[in-house]
Coordinates of C-alpha atoms in Angstrom, one line a residue:
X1 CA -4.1 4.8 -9.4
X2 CA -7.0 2.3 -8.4
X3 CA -9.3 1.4 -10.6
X4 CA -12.1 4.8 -10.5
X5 CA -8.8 6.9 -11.1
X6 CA -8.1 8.1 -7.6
X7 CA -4.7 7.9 -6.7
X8 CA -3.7 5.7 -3.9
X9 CA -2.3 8.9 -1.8
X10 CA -5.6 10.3 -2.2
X11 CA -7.0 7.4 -0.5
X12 CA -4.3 6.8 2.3
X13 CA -5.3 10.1 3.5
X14 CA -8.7 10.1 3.4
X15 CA -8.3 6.6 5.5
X16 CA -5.9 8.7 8.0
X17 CA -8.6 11.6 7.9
X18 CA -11.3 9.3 9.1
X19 CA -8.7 7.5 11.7
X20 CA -8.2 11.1 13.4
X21 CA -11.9 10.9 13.5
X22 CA -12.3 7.8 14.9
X23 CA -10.1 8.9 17.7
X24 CA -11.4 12.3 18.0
X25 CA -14.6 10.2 19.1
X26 CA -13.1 8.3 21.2
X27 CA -11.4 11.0 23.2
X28 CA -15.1 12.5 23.6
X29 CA -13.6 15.8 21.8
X30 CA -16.7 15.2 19.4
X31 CA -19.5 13.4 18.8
X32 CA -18.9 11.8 15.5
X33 CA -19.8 13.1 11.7
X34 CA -22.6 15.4 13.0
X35 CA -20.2 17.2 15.1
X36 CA -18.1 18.1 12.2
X37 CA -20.8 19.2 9.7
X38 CA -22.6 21.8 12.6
X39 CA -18.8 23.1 12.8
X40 CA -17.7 23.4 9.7
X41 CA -21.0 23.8 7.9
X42 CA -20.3 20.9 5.8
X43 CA -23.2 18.1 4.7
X44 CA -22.9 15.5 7.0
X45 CA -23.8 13.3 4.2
X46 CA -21.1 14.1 2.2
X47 CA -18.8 13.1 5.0
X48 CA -19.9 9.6 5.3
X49 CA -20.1 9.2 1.7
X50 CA -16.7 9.8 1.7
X51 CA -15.9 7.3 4.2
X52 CA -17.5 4.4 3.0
X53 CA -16.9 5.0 0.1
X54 CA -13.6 6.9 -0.9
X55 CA -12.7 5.8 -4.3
X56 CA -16.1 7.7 -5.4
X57 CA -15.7 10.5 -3.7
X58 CA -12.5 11.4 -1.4
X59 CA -12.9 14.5 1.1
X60 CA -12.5 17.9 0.0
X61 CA -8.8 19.1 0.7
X62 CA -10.6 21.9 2.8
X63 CA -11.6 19.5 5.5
X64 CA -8.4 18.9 6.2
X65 CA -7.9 22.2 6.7
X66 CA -10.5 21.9 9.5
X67 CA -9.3 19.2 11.1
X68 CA -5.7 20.3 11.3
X69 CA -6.8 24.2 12.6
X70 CA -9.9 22.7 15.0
X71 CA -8.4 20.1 16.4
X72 CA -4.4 19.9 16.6
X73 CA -4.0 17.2 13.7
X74 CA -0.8 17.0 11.9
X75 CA -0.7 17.6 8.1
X76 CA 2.3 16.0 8.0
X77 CA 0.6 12.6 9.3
X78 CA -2.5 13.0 6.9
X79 CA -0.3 13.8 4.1
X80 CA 2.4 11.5 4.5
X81 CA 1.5 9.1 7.3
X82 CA 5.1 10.9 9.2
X83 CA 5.1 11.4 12.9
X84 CA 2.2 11.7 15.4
X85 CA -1.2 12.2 14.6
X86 CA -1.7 15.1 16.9
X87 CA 1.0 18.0 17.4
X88 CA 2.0 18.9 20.6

């Protein structure tokens, strides 16, 4: 646990959700945070609360449910950190 009482696997996948992000961004297949809150009709707000500061507040488990159906992410990698970040 760290010390607000979030588990560490909470937090290693809330780092790997904002890694797929990162690259996401970087293959120009979005924008960045705003991007993601028009899609999923999410507060973008709450999204970057969540990434600077995860201990407070990790991302809902349905954004990974986003992620993973919009844009070809593994669960398997945000879950566990296993195998390639996107499927083929």
């Amino acid at each position: 646990m760290s010390q607000n009482g979030i588990p560490k696997a909470s937090l290693d996948i809330n780092s790997r959700f904002f890694l797929a992000i990162d690259s996401l961004v970087s293959q120009k297949k979005i924008r960045g945070l705003g991007t993601l809150s028009k899609l999923w009709d999410v507060s973008r707000f709450a999204l970057s609360w969540s990434r600077n500061h995860p201990e407070a507040k990790p991302i809902k488990v349905e954004y990974l449910y986003y992620i993973a159906r919009d844009f070809n992410v593994s669960l398997e990698w945000l879950f566990f950190g296993q195998g390639e970040m996107f499927k083929a």
